[in-house]
Coordinates of C-alpha atoms in Angstrom, one line a residue:
X1 CA -1.6 26.9 163.1
X2 CA -1.7 30.5 161.9
X3 CA -3.6 31.4 158.4
X4 CA -0.1 32.3 156.9
X5 CA 1.7 29.8 157.8
X6 CA -1.7 27.2 156.2
X7 CA -1.7 29.7 153.5
X8 CA 2.2 28.7 152.5
X9 CA 1.0 25.2 153.1
X10 CA -1.6 24.9 150.9
X11 CA 0.8 27.3 147.9
X12 CA 3.5 24.7 148.5
X13 CA 1.0 21.5 148.0
X14 CA -0.1 23.4 144.9
X15 CA 3.5 23.5 143.2
X16 CA 4.3 20.4 140.8
X17 CA 7.6 21.6 139.5
X18 CA 9.9 24.2 141.4
X19 CA 12.9 24.9 139.4
X20 CA 15.3 27.3 141.7
X21 CA 18.3 29.3 140.7
X22 CA 19.3 26.4 138.2
X23 CA 22.7 27.4 135.8
X24 CA 24.0 25.2 132.9
X25 CA 27.6 25.4 131.0
X26 CA 28.8 23.7 128.1
X27 CA 32.7 23.6 127.4
X28 CA 33.1 24.1 123.5
X29 CA 36.1 23.1 122.3
X30 CA 38.2 25.8 120.0
X31 CA 41.1 23.5 119.1
X32 CA 42.0 19.9 117.8
X33 CA 44.9 18.4 119.3
X34 CA 46.0 15.0 118.2
X35 CA 48.7 13.5 120.5
X36 CA 48.2 13.2 124.5
X37 CA 51.4 15.0 124.4
X38 CA 49.9 17.9 122.9
X39 CA 46.8 17.9 125.0
X40 CA 49.8 17.8 128.3
X41 CA 52.0 20.4 127.2
X42 CA 48.6 23.1 126.3
X43 CA 47.4 22.5 130.3
X44 CA 51.0 22.9 131.1
X45 CA 50.7 26.4 129.7
X46 CA 47.2 26.9 130.7
X47 CA 45.6 26.7 126.8
X48 CA 42.5 25.0 128.0
X49 CA 41.3 24.6 124.1
X50 CA 37.6 25.9 125.0
X51 CA 35.8 28.3 125.9
X52 CA 32.8 28.2 128.3
X53 CA 28.9 29.2 127.0
X54 CA 26.8 29.7 129.2
X55 CA 23.1 28.7 128.4
X56 CA 21.2 29.2 131.4
X57 CA 21.3 31.9 134.5
X58 CA 20.1 31.7 137.3
X59 CA 16.8 30.4 136.3
X60 CA 13.6 30.2 138.8
X61 CA 9.9 29.9 138.2
X62 CA 7.4 27.3 139.3
X63 CA 4.9 25.2 137.6
X64 CA 1.7 24.5 139.3
X65 CA -0.7 21.6 138.9
X66 CA -2.9 21.6 136.6
X67 CA -1.2 24.6 134.3
X68 CA -0.6 24.2 130.9
X69 CA 2.9 26.8 131.3
X70 CA 4.5 27.7 128.0
X71 CA 8.5 28.1 127.3
X72 CA 9.1 30.4 124.4
X73 CA 12.9 32.0 123.1
X74 CA 14.6 32.6 120.3
X75 CA 17.2 29.4 119.3
X76 CA 20.2 29.4 121.3
X77 CA 18.0 31.0 124.3
X78 CA 18.7 28.1 126.6
X79 CA 14.9 26.3 126.1
X80 CA 15.6 22.5 124.9
X81 CA 18.7 22.8 127.8
X82 CA 16.6 23.9 130.8
X83 CA 13.4 21.2 129.3
X84 CA 16.1 18.3 129.8
X85 CA 17.6 19.4 133.0
X86 CA 13.5 19.3 134.5
X87 CA 13.5 15.7 132.9
X88 CA 17.0 14.8 134.6
X89 CA 18.6 14.4 131.7
X90 CA 20.8 16.9 132.0
X91 CA 22.5 17.9 135.6
X92 CA 22.6 21.9 136.2
X93 CA 26.0 23.1 137.6
X94 CA 24.2 24.6 140.2
X95 CA 20.5 25.0 141.7
X96 CA 17.5 22.4 142.3
X97 CA 14.8 20.9 140.4
X98 CA 11.8 19.6 142.4
X99 CA 8.7 18.0 141.1
X100 CA 5.7 16.3 142.8
X101 CA 4.5 13.1 141.2
X102 CA 5.8 11.3 137.8
X103 CA 7.2 13.0 135.1
X104 CA 7.0 12.2 131.9
X105 CA 8.9 13.9 129.0
X106 CA 8.2 13.7 125.5
X107 CA 11.0 15.2 124.1
X108 CA 13.0 13.4 122.1
X109 CA 11.0 10.9 120.5
X110 CA 11.6 7.6 119.2
X111 CA 14.8 7.1 121.0
X112 CA 15.9 3.4 121.4
X113 CA 14.1 2.5 118.1
X114 CA 15.6 -0.2 116.0
X115 CA 15.5 0.0 112.2
X116 CA 16.1 -3.0 111.1
X117 CA 13.1 -4.3 113.7
X118 CA 9.7 -4.2 112.2
X119 CA 7.1 -1.5 113.6
X120 CA 5.6 -4.4 116.3
X121 CA 9.0 -5.3 117.2
X122 CA 10.0 -1.6 118.1
X123 CA 6.8 -1.0 120.3
X124 CA 7.4 -3.6 122.4
X125 CA 10.8 -2.6 122.2
X126 CA 10.3 1.4 123.5
X127 CA 7.0 0.0 125.5
X128 CA 9.8 -1.6 127.7
X129 CA 11.7 1.5 127.7
X130 CA 9.0 3.4 129.2
X131 CA 8.5 0.4 131.7
X132 CA 6.2 -1.6 130.8
X133 CA 5.5 -5.1 130.7
X134 CA 5.1 -7.6 128.2
X135 CA 1.4 -8.0 129.2
X136 CA 0.6 -4.5 129.6
X137 CA 1.9 -3.7 125.5
X138 CA -0.6 -6.6 124.7
X139 CA -3.4 -4.8 126.4
X140 CA -2.8 -1.6 124.9
X141 CA -1.0 -2.7 121.5
X142 CA -4.2 -2.1 119.3
X143 CA -4.7 1.0 120.6
X144 CA -1.5 2.6 119.8
X145 CA -1.7 1.0 116.3
X146 CA -5.5 2.5 116.0
X147 CA -3.8 5.9 116.9
X148 CA -0.6 5.8 114.9
X149 CA -3.3 4.9 111.9
X150 CA -0.5 2.4 110.7
X151 CA -2.2 -0.8 110.7
X152 CA -0.4 -1.8 107.4
X153 CA 2.7 -2.0 108.1
X154 CA 3.6 -2.6 111.0
X155 CA 4.7 -5.9 110.1
X156 CA 7.5 -3.8 107.7
X157 CA 10.5 -2.8 109.2
X158 CA 11.0 0.9 110.5
X159 CA 13.3 1.4 107.8
X160 CA 10.9 1.6 105.6
X161 CA 9.2 4.0 107.3
X162 CA 9.1 7.3 106.3
X163 CA 10.6 10.2 109.2
X164 CA 6.4 11.2 109.5
X165 CA 5.9 7.3 110.7
X166 CA 8.5 7.0 112.7
X167 CA 7.7 9.8 114.9
X168 CA 3.8 9.0 114.7
X169 CA 4.4 5.6 115.9
X170 CA 6.8 7.3 118.6
X171 CA 4.2 9.4 120.3
X172 CA 1.4 6.9 120.0
X173 CA 3.5 4.3 122.6
X174 CA 4.8 7.3 124.7
X175 CA 1.4 9.0 125.5
X176 CA 0.6 5.4 127.2
X177 CA 3.0 6.5 129.9
X178 CA 0.7 7.9 132.1
X179 CA 2.5 10.6 134.3
X180 CA 1.4 13.4 136.2
X181 CA 3.5 16.0 134.7
X182 CA 4.1 16.0 130.7
X183 CA 6.6 17.9 129.3
X184 CA 7.3 18.5 125.4
X185 CA 8.8 19.7 122.9
X186 CA 7.6 21.0 119.8
X187 CA 5.8 17.5 119.5
X188 CA 2.3 19.5 118.8
X189 CA 3.4 19.6 115.3
X190 CA 3.9 16.0 115.3
X191 CA 2.5 14.1 111.2
X192 CA 0.7 15.6 109.2
X193 CA -2.9 17.6 109.9
X194 CA -4.6 14.8 110.7
X195 CA -2.9 13.9 113.1
X196 CA -1.5 17.2 114.2
X197 CA -5.5 17.4 114.9
X198 CA -5.5 13.8 117.2
X199 CA -2.5 15.1 118.9
X200 CA -4.1 18.2 119.9
X201 CA -7.7 16.9 121.3
X202 CA -5.2 14.6 123.1
X203 CA -3.5 17.7 125.0
X204 CA -7.4 19.2 125.3
X205 CA -8.1 16.0 127.3
X206 CA -4.9 16.1 128.9
X207 CA -5.7 19.4 129.7
X208 CA -9.4 18.9 131.2
X209 CA -7.9 15.8 133.6
X210 CA -6.1 18.7 135.3
X211 CA -2.9 17.1 134.2
X212 CA 0.5 19.7 134.6
X213 CA 1.7 20.4 131.4
X214 CA 4.7 22.1 130.0
X215 CA 4.9 23.0 126.5
X216 CA 8.6 24.2 124.7
X217 CA 7.4 26.1 121.1
X218 CA 7.8 28.6 118.8
X219 CA 4.3 28.5 117.8
X220 CA 2.7 31.6 119.3
X221 CA -0.4 30.3 118.1
X222 CA -0.2 27.2 120.1
X223 CA 0.6 29.5 123.7
X224 CA -2.6 31.9 123.3
X225 CA -4.2 28.6 122.3
X226 CA -3.2 26.3 125.1
X227 CA -1.7 27.7 128.1
X228 CA -3.1 29.7 131.0
X229 CA 0.8 30.6 132.3
X230 CA 4.0 31.1 130.2
X231 CA 7.7 32.0 130.3
X232 CA 10.2 33.7 127.6
X233 CA 13.6 33.5 127.9
X234 CA 16.0 35.5 126.5
X235 CA 19.6 35.1 126.5
X236 CA 19.6 32.2 129.3
X237 CA 17.6 34.5 131.7
X238 CA 13.7 34.5 132.1
X239 CA 12.9 37.4 130.8
X240 CA 9.2 37.7 131.8
X241 CA 6.7 35.6 132.9
X242 CA 3.1 36.1 133.4
X243 CA -0.5 35.8 130.9
X244 CA 0.4 34.0 127.8
X245 CA -1.0 36.4 125.3
X246 CA 1.6 38.7 127.1
X247 CA 4.6 36.5 127.0
X248 CA 3.3 35.6 122.9
X249 CA 3.4 39.1 122.0
X250 CA 7.0 39.9 124.4
X251 CA 8.7 37.4 121.9
X252 CA 7.2 38.6 119.0
X253 CA 8.4 42.4 119.5
X254 CA 11.5 41.0 120.6
X255 CA 12.3 40.6 116.8
X256 CA 11.1 43.7 115.7
X257 CA 14.8 46.1 114.9
X258 CA 16.7 43.0 114.9
X259 CA 18.7 41.8 111.7
X260 CA 20.5 38.7 111.1
X261 CA 23.8 38.7 110.7
X262 CA 24.3 35.3 108.8
X263 CA 23.1 37.7 105.8
X264 CA 25.0 39.4 103.4
X265 CA 23.1 43.4 104.1
X266 CA 22.3 45.3 100.2
X267 CA 24.9 47.6 99.1
X268 CA 25.4 50.7 101.0
X269 CA 23.2 49.7 104.0
X270 CA 24.6 49.2 107.6
X271 CA 23.7 46.5 110.7
X272 CA 21.5 49.4 111.7
X273 CA 20.8 50.9 108.4
X274 CA 17.0 49.1 107.9
X275 CA 15.0 48.3 110.7
X276 CA 11.3 47.2 111.7
X277 CA 9.6 49.2 113.2
X278 CA 5.6 47.1 113.5
X279 CA 3.8 44.8 111.6
X280 CA 0.8 43.8 112.6
X281 CA -2.1 41.0 110.7
X282 CA -5.2 42.7 110.4
X283 CA -9.1 41.9 109.3
X284 CA -11.7 44.2 108.6
X285 CA -9.0 47.0 109.8
X286 CA -7.9 45.0 113.3
X287 CA -5.6 43.3 114.0
X288 CA -6.0 39.7 114.4
X289 CA -3.8 36.9 115.7
X290 CA -6.8 34.3 114.6
X291 CA -8.1 33.8 111.1
X292 CA -10.9 31.7 109.5
X293 CA -10.6 30.1 106.4
X294 CA -10.8 32.1 103.4
X295 CA -11.0 35.2 105.8
X296 CA -8.8 37.7 103.6
X297 CA -6.8 39.5 105.5
X298 CA -4.1 42.6 105.5
X299 CA 0.2 42.5 106.4
X300 CA 0.6 45.8 107.3
X301 CA 4.8 46.5 107.7
X302 CA 6.4 49.6 109.3
X303 CA 9.9 50.4 108.6
X304 CA 12.8 52.9 109.0
X305 CA 15.8 53.9 107.4
X306 CA 18.4 56.3 109.2
X307 CA 20.7 56.1 105.8
X308 CA 19.6 55.6 101.7
X309 CA 19.6 51.9 100.6
X310 CA 20.4 51.2 97.2
X311 CA 18.4 49.2 95.0
X312 CA 16.4 47.1 97.8
X313 CA 13.1 45.8 97.8
X314 CA 11.0 44.8 101.1
X315 CA 10.0 41.0 101.0
X316 CA 7.6 39.5 103.8
X317 CA 7.7 35.7 104.0
X318 CA 4.8 33.5 105.5
X319 CA 6.0 30.2 106.7
X320 CA 3.9 27.3 108.2
X321 CA 4.4 25.7 111.5
X322 CA 7.0 23.1 109.7
X323 CA 9.6 26.0 108.7
X324 CA 7.7 25.8 104.8
X325 CA 7.2 29.2 103.2
X326 CA 3.3 29.2 101.6
X327 CA 4.1 32.7 100.1
X328 CA 6.1 35.2 99.9
X329 CA 5.0 39.0 98.9
X330 CA 7.4 41.4 96.6
X331 CA 7.0 45.8 97.5
X332 CA 6.3 46.3 93.8
X333 CA 8.1 49.6 92.2
X334 CA 10.9 50.6 95.2
X335 CA 13.8 47.6 93.1
X336 CA 16.7 49.8 91.3
X337 CA 15.2 53.0 93.4
X338 CA 17.3 54.5 96.3
X339 CA 15.4 54.0 99.8
X340 CA 15.8 57.4 101.2
X341 CA 15.6 58.1 105.0
X342 CA 12.7 58.0 107.0
X343 CA 9.8 56.2 108.4
X344 CA 7.9 53.5 105.5
X345 CA 4.4 52.0 105.5
X346 CA 3.1 49.2 103.0
X347 CA -0.1 46.9 103.4
X348 CA 0.2 43.7 101.8
X349 CA -3.8 42.6 100.7
X350 CA -3.7 38.6 100.7
X351 CA -6.4 36.5 99.1
X352 CA -6.2 33.5 102.2
X353 CA -6.0 30.3 101.0
X354 CA -4.3 28.9 104.0
X355 CA -4.9 25.6 105.6
X356 CA -5.8 25.5 109.3
X357 CA -2.2 25.7 111.0
X358 CA 0.0 27.8 112.7
X359 CA 2.0 31.2 110.8
X360 CA 5.0 33.4 111.3
X361 CA 5.7 36.0 109.4
X362 CA 9.6 36.8 108.5
X363 CA 10.6 40.7 107.1
X364 CA 13.6 40.5 104.8
X365 CA 15.0 42.8 101.9
X366 CA 16.1 41.6 98.6
X367 CA 19.2 43.5 96.6
X368 CA 18.7 41.0 93.5
X369 CA 21.9 39.3 94.4
X370 CA 21.0 38.2 98.2
X371 CA 18.3 38.2 100.9
X372 CA 18.8 39.2 104.6
X373 CA 16.7 39.3 106.9
X374 CA 15.6 42.1 109.3
X375 CA 13.0 40.5 111.4
X376 CA 13.2 36.3 111.6
X377 CA 9.4 35.5 113.1
X378 CA 8.8 39.3 113.4
X379 CA 4.8 38.2 113.7
X380 CA 2.6 34.9 114.7
X381 CA -1.0 33.6 113.4
X382 CA -3.2 30.8 113.1
X383 CA -5.4 29.6 110.6
X384 CA -8.7 28.5 112.4
X385 CA -10.7 25.2 111.0
X386 CA -9.6 23.5 107.8
X387 CA -9.4 25.0 103.9
X388 CA -11.2 22.7 101.4
X389 CA -7.8 22.7 99.2
X390 CA -4.4 24.2 100.7
X391 CA -3.7 25.9 98.0
X392 CA -0.1 28.1 97.5
X393 CA -0.6 31.5 96.6
X394 CA 0.6 31.4 93.1
X395 CA -1.3 34.5 92.6
X396 CA 0.1 37.8 93.6
X397 CA -2.3 39.5 96.1
X398 CA -2.9 43.3 95.4
X399 CA -0.2 45.0 97.1
X400 CA -1.3 49.1 98.4
X401 CA 1.9 51.0 98.9
X402 CA 1.3 53.5 101.5
X403 CA 3.5 56.4 102.0
X404 CA 5.2 56.1 98.9
X405 CA 8.3 54.1 99.7

């Protein structure tokens, strides 16, 4: 056997998941018919009543055994559809997916739970759906309840649980399903802060055991912290595969200069009137993706406009991993003024009272009536450690305006 053949065979043996030329589209209805007669007449006249949406277009990639492989992309880019194809929930229109080992999807946690049954009964129901026998569930029941921290609620009906409690129970059952390949869709954000820490410990242990893990996430902190390889999907295509830091930067940079079209623009502004040129989180003058507890930081925003914009003020929103607004930074001194064409730089000095977790920054303009976002999720950063109290920033931070906007 030649060295080339042996190397090719070794490379193939190392692949846990192989996705080749996968495409997927959906038919979206454009009108409604209320009778079979109308439907038949439409069909005869070539009126199909739907449009085809191409979600995935010729996707190919390999995940190697032991990889913690991240998949990132904007909403609507096709990430969740890809995961459902990988998990054999959907079938591709074309292409193939091959896996070496048992694949366990953590996608729709709690599917099959019955709100009229107790927590205990739902554990047995969900366990049976995952293929466990009653004896196996008996043996792992205490561990499931311990992990979920729901000891006092197991005899209550599930409909009395909060949504967070239900997800915690579902996750605690799901992790008992031993697999070679774990497929995760944003499940690192399960539950409250303490439970998230337990989930993170579980995935760190899975990574230590060289399990293959595929993670779809909007958290660039998770991509940088967990993944050894990552992929960026744009408009159903593979835009880039490689180092997780490079992929996280590419994802963040993809928001620069974009305008969210579902917001009204200020008077006198067009879609190209204002664009974000760069944004950075700085500590001691150096760009940071990770910040320590109580470490104060600056947010530097550079933007430009190609025509005058009236009565608008820049706003920077810092949003946590759950999508909740942590605080909003107003740009003082520009409201009710004309923003002259040119490039402008603003630095916000922030007194850091953020708690542990991932955060992203939205950049917007406010005309006093409505806000329009020019760069959603323009920057991601992560808070290490735990703050003693997760206090909101009720006291406005110091704002430094440079190059006078």
